[in-house]
PDB file of C-alpha atoms in Angstrom:
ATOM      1  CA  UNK A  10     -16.892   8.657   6.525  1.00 80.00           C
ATOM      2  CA  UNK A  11     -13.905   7.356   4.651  1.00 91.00           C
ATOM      3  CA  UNK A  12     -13.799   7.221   0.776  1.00 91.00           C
ATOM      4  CA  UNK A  13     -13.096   4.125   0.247  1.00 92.00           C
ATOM      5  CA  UNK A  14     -13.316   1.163   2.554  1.00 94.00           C
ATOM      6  CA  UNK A  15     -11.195   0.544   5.899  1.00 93.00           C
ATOM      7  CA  UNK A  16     -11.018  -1.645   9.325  1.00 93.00           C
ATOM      8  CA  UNK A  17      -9.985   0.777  12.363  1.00 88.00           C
ATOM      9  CA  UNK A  18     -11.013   1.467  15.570  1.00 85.00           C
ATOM     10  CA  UNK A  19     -13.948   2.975  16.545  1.00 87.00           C
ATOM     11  CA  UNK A  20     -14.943   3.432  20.791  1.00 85.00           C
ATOM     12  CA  UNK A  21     -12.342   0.671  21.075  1.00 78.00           C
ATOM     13  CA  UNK A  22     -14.051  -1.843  19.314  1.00 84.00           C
ATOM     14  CA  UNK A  23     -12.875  -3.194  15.724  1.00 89.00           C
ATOM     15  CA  UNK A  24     -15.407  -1.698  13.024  1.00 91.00           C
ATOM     16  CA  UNK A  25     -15.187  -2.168   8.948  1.00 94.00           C
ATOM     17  CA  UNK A  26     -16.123   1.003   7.539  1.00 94.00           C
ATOM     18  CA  UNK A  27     -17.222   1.008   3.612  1.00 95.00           C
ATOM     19  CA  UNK A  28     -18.408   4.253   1.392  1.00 95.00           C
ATOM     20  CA  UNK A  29     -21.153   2.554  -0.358  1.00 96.00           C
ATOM     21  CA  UNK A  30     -20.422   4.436  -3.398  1.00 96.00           C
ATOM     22  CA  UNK A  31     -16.957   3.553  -3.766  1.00 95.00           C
ATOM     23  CA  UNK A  32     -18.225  -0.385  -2.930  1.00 96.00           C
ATOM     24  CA  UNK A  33     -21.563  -0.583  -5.184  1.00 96.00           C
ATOM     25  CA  UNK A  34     -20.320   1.950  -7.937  1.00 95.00           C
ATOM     26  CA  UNK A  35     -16.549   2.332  -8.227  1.00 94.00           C
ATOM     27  CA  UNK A  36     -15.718  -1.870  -7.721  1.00 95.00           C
ATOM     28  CA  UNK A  37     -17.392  -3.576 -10.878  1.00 93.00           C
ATOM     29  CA  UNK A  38     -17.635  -6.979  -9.935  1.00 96.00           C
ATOM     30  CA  UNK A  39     -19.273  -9.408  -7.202  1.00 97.00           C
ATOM     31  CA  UNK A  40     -15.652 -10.236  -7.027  1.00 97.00           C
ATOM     32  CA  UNK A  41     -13.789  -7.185  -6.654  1.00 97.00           C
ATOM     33  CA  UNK A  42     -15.811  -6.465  -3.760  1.00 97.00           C
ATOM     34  CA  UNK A  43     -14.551  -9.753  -2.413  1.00 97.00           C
ATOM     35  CA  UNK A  44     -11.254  -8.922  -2.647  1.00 98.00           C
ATOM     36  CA  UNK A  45     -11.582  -5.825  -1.214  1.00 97.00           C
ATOM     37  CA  UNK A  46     -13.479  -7.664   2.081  1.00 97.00           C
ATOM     38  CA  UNK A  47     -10.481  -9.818   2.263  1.00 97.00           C
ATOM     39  CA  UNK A  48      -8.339  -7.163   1.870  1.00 97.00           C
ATOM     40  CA  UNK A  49      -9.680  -5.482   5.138  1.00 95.00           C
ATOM     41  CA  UNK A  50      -9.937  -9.055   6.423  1.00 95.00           C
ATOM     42  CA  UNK A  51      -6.187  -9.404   6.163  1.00 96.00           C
ATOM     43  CA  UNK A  52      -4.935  -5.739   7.825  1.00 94.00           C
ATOM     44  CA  UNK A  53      -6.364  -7.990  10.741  1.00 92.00           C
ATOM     45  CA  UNK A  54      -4.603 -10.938  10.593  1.00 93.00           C
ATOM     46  CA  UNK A  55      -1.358  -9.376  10.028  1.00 93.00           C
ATOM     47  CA  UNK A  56      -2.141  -7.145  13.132  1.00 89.00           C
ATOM     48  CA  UNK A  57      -1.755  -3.716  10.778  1.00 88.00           C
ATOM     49  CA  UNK A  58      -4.398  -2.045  13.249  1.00 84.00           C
ATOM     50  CA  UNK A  59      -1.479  -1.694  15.503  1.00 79.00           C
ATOM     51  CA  UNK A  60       1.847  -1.748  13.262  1.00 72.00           C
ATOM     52  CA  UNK A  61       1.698   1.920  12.287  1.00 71.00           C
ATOM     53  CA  UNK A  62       5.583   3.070  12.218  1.00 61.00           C
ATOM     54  CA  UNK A  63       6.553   6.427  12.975  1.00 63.00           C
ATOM     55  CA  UNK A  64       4.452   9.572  13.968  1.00 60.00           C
ATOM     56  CA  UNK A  65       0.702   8.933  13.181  1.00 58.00           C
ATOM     57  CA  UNK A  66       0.022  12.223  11.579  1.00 56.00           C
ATOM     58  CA  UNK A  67       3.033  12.379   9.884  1.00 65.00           C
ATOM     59  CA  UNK A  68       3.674  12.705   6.308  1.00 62.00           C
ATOM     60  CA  UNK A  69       5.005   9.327   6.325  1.00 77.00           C
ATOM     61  CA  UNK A  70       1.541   8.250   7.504  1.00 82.00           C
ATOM     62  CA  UNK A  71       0.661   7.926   3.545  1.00 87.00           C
ATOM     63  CA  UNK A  72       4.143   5.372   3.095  1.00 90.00           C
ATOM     64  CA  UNK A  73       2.621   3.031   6.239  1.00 89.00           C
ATOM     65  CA  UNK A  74      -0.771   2.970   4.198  1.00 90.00           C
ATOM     66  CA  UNK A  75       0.978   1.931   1.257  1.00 94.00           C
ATOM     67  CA  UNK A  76       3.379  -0.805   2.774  1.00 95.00           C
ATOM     68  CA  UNK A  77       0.478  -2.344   4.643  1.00 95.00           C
ATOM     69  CA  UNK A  78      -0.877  -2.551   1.508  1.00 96.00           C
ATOM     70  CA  UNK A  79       1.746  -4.521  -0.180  1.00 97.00           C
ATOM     71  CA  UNK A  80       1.778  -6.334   2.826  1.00 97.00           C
ATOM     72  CA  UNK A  81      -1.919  -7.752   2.356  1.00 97.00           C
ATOM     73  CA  UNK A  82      -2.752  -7.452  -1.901  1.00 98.00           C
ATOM     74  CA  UNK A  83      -0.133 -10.861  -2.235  1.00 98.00           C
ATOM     75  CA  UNK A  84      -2.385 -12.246  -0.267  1.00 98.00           C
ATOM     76  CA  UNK A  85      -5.913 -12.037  -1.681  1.00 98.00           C
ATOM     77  CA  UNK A  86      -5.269 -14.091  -4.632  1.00 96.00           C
ATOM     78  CA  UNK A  87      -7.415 -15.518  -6.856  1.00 96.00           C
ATOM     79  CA  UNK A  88     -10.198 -12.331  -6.066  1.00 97.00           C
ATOM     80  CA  UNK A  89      -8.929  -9.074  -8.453  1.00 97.00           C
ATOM     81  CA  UNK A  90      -8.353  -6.366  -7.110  1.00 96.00           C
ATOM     82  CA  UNK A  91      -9.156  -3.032  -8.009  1.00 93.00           C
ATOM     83  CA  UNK A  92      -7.260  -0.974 -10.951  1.00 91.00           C
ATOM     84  CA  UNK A  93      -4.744   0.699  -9.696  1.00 92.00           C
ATOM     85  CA  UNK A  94      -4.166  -1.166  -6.100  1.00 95.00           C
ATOM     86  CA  UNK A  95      -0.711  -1.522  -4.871  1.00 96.00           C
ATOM     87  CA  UNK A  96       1.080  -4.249  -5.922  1.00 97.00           C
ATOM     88  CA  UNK A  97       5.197  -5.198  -5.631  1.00 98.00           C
ATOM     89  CA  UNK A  98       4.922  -4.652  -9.846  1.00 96.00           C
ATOM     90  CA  UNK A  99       4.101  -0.999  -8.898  1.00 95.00           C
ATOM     91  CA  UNK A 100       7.830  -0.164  -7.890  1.00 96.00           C
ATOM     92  CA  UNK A 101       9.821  -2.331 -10.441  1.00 95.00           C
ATOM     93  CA  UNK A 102      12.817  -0.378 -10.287  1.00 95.00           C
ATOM     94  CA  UNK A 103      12.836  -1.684  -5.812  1.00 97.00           C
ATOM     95  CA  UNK A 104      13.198  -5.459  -6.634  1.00 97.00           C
ATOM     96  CA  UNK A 105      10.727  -5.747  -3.710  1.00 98.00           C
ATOM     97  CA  UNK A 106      11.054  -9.227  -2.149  1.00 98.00           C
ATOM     98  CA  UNK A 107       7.865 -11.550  -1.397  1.00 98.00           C
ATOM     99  CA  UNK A 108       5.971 -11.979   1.760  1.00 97.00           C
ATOM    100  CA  UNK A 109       7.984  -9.643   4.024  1.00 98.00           C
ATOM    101  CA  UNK A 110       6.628  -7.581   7.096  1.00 95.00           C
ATOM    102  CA  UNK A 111       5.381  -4.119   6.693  1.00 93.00           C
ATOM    103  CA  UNK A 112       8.567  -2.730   8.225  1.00 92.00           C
ATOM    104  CA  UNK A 113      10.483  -4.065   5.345  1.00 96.00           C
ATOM    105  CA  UNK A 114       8.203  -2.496   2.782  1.00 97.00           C
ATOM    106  CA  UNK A 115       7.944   0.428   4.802  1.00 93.00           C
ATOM    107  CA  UNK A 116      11.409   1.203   5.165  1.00 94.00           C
ATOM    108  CA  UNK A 117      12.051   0.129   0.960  1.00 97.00           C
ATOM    109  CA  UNK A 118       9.320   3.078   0.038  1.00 96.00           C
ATOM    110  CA  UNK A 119      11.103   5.776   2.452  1.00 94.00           C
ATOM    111  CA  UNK A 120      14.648   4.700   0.779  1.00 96.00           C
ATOM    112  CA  UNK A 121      12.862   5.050  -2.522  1.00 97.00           C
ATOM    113  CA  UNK A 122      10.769   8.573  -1.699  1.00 95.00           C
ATOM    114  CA  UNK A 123      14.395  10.155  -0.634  1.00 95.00           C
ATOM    115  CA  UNK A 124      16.107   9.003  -3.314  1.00 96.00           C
ATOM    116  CA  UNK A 125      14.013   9.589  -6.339  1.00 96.00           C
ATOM    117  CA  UNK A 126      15.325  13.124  -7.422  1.00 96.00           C
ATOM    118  CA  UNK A 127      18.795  11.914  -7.542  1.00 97.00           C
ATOM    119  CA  UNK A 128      17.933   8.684  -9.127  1.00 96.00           C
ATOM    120  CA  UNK A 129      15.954  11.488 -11.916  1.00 96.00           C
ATOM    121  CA  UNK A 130      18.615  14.025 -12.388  1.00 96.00           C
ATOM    122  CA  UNK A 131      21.215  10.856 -12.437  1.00 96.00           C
ATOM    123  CA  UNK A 132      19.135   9.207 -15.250  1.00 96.00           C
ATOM    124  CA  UNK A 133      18.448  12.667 -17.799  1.00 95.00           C
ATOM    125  CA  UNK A 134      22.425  12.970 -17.211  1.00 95.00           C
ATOM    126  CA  UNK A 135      22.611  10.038 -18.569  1.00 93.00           C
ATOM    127  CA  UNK A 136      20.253  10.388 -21.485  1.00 93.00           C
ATOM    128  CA  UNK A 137      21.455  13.625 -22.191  1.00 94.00           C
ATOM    129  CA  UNK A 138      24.745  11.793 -22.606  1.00 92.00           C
ATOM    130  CA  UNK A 139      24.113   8.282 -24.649  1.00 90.00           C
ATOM    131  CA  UNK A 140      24.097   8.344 -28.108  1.00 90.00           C
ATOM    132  CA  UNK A 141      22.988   4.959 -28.517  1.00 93.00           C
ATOM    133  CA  UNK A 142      19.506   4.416 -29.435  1.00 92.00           C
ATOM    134  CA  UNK A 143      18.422   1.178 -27.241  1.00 93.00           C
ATOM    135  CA  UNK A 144      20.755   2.602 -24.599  1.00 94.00           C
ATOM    136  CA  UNK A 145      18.519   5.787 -24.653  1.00 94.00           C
ATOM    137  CA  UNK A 146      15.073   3.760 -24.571  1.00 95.00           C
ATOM    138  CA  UNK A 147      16.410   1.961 -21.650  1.00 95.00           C
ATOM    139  CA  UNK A 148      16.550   5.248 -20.061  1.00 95.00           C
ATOM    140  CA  UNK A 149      13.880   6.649 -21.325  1.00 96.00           C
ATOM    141  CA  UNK A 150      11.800   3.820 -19.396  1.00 96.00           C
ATOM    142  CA  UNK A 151      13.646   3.873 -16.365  1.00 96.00           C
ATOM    143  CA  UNK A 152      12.849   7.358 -16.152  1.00 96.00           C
ATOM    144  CA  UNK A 153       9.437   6.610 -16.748  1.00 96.00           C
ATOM    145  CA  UNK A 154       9.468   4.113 -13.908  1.00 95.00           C
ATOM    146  CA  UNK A 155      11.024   6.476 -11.336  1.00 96.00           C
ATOM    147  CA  UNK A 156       8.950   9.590 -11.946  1.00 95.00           C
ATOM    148  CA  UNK A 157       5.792   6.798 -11.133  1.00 93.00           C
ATOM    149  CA  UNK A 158       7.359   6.176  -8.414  1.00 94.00           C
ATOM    150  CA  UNK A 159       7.542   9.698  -7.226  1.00 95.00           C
ATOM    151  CA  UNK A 160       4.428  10.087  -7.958  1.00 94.00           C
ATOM    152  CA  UNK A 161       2.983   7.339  -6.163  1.00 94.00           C
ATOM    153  CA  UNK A 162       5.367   8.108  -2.994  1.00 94.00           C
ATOM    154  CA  UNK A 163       4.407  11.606  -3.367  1.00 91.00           C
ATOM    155  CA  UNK A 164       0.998  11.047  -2.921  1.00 87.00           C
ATOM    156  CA  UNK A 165       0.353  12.840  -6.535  1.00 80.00           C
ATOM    157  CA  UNK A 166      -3.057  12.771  -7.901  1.00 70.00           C
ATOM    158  CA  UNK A 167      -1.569  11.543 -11.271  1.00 69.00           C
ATOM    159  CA  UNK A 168      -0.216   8.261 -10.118  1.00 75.00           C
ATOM    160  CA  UNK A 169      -3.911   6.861 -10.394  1.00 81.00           C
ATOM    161  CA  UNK A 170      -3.834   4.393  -7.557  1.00 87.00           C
ATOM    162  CA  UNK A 171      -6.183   2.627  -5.416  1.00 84.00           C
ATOM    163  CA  UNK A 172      -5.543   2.669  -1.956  1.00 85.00           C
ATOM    164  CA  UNK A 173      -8.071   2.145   1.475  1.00 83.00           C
ATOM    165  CA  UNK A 174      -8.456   4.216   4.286  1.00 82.00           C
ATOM    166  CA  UNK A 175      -6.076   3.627   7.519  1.00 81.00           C
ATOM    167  CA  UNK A 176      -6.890   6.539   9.105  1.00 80.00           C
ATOM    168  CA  UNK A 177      -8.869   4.506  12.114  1.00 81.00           C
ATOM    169  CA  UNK A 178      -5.600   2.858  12.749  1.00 81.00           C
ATOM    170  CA  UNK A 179      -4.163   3.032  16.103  1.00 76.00           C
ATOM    171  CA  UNK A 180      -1.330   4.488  16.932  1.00 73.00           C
ATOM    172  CA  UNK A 181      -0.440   2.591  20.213  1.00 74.00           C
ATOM    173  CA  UNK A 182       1.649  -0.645  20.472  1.00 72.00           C
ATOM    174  CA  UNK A 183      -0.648  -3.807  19.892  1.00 74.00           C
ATOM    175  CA  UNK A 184      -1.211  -5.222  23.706  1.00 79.00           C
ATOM    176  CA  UNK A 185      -2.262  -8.657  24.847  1.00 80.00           C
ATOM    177  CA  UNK A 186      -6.001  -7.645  24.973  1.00 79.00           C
ATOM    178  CA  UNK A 187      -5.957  -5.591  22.007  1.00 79.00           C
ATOM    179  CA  UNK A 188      -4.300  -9.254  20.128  1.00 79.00           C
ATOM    180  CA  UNK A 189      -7.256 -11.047  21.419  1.00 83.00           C
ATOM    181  CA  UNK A 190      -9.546  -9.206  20.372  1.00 82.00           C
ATOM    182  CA  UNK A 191      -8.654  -9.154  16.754  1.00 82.00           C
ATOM    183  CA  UNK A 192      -8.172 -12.349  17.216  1.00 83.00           C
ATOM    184  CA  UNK A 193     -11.738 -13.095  17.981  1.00 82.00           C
ATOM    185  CA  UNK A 194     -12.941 -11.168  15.256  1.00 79.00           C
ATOM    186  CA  UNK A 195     -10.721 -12.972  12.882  1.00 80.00           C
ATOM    187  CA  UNK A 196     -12.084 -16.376  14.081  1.00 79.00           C
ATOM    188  CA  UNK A 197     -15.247 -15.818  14.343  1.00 71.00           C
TER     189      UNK A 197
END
């Protein structure tokens, strides 16, 4: 049902969702499948369920996942997670700040995803134009960086990331009831 592992909604009710495979074969360790329990754990806490921004089925949708992701991996510390999750080291080039909301994040990789062909085509200018060898590696690796980036934002099958499934999200504002009920599963 999803390919990786996920908390959404399913008849109303608050459901974890796990493909076995991905859980007993893909994760290597007793503890990466910890993390990856807190991980769900923590879209909870932080309310993600009901924070999606923008149109659901948008192509944004993909940019939410990933923000609620950075959102939730600085959090599930000392467990490892997975190669390839999202972390604020990902996008080096953003300067991503610490413990913000998923808005933040959110609006940082949209920012980013616009301006990445520019920031390219500015950059091979650039190294078309240097003649200086250290001034050419920096470059070089900034380029490097960027093209990631795109990549990642792009939702590329080459940017080799690990990411769960939010599709089960809803797309209504969190309510009152809706709050208490996460908040009895969280407690419990």
């Amino acid at each position: 049902d999803v390919p990786t592992a996920g908390v959404g909604l399913k008849d109303q009710n608050i459901c974890l969702f796990v493909n076995p495979d991905f859980f007993l074969e893909s994760l290597k360790t007793p503890e990466e499948r910890i993390a990856i329990l807190k991980h769900e754990v923590l879209h909870l806490v932080f309310y993600h369920l009901y924070r999606f921004i923008g149109e659901k089925n948008s192509r944004n949708a993909y940019l939410n996942n990933l923000a609620a992701d950075l959102v939730v991996n600085q959090y599930v510390d000392p467990w490892p997670l997975p190669e390839g999750a999202i972390l604020l080291n990902t996008f080096p080039r953003l300067n991503l700040e610490q413990e913000e909301e998923l808005a933040y994040y959110y609006e940082k990789l949209i920012e980013a995803k616009s301006s990445c062909d520019q920031k390219l085509a500015t950059l091979s200018g650039k190294l078309d134009g240097s003649s200086d060898s250290a001034q050419k590696e920096e470059f070089e690796k900034e380029i490097q960086d960027w093209q990631k980036m795109k990549d990642i934002l792009e939702g590329s099958g080459n940017s080799n990331i690990w990411t769960d499934d939010h599709s089960k999200w809803s797309g209504d504002p969190l309510d009152e009831i809706s709050r208490q009920q996460i908040d009895n599963v969280v407690t419990k």
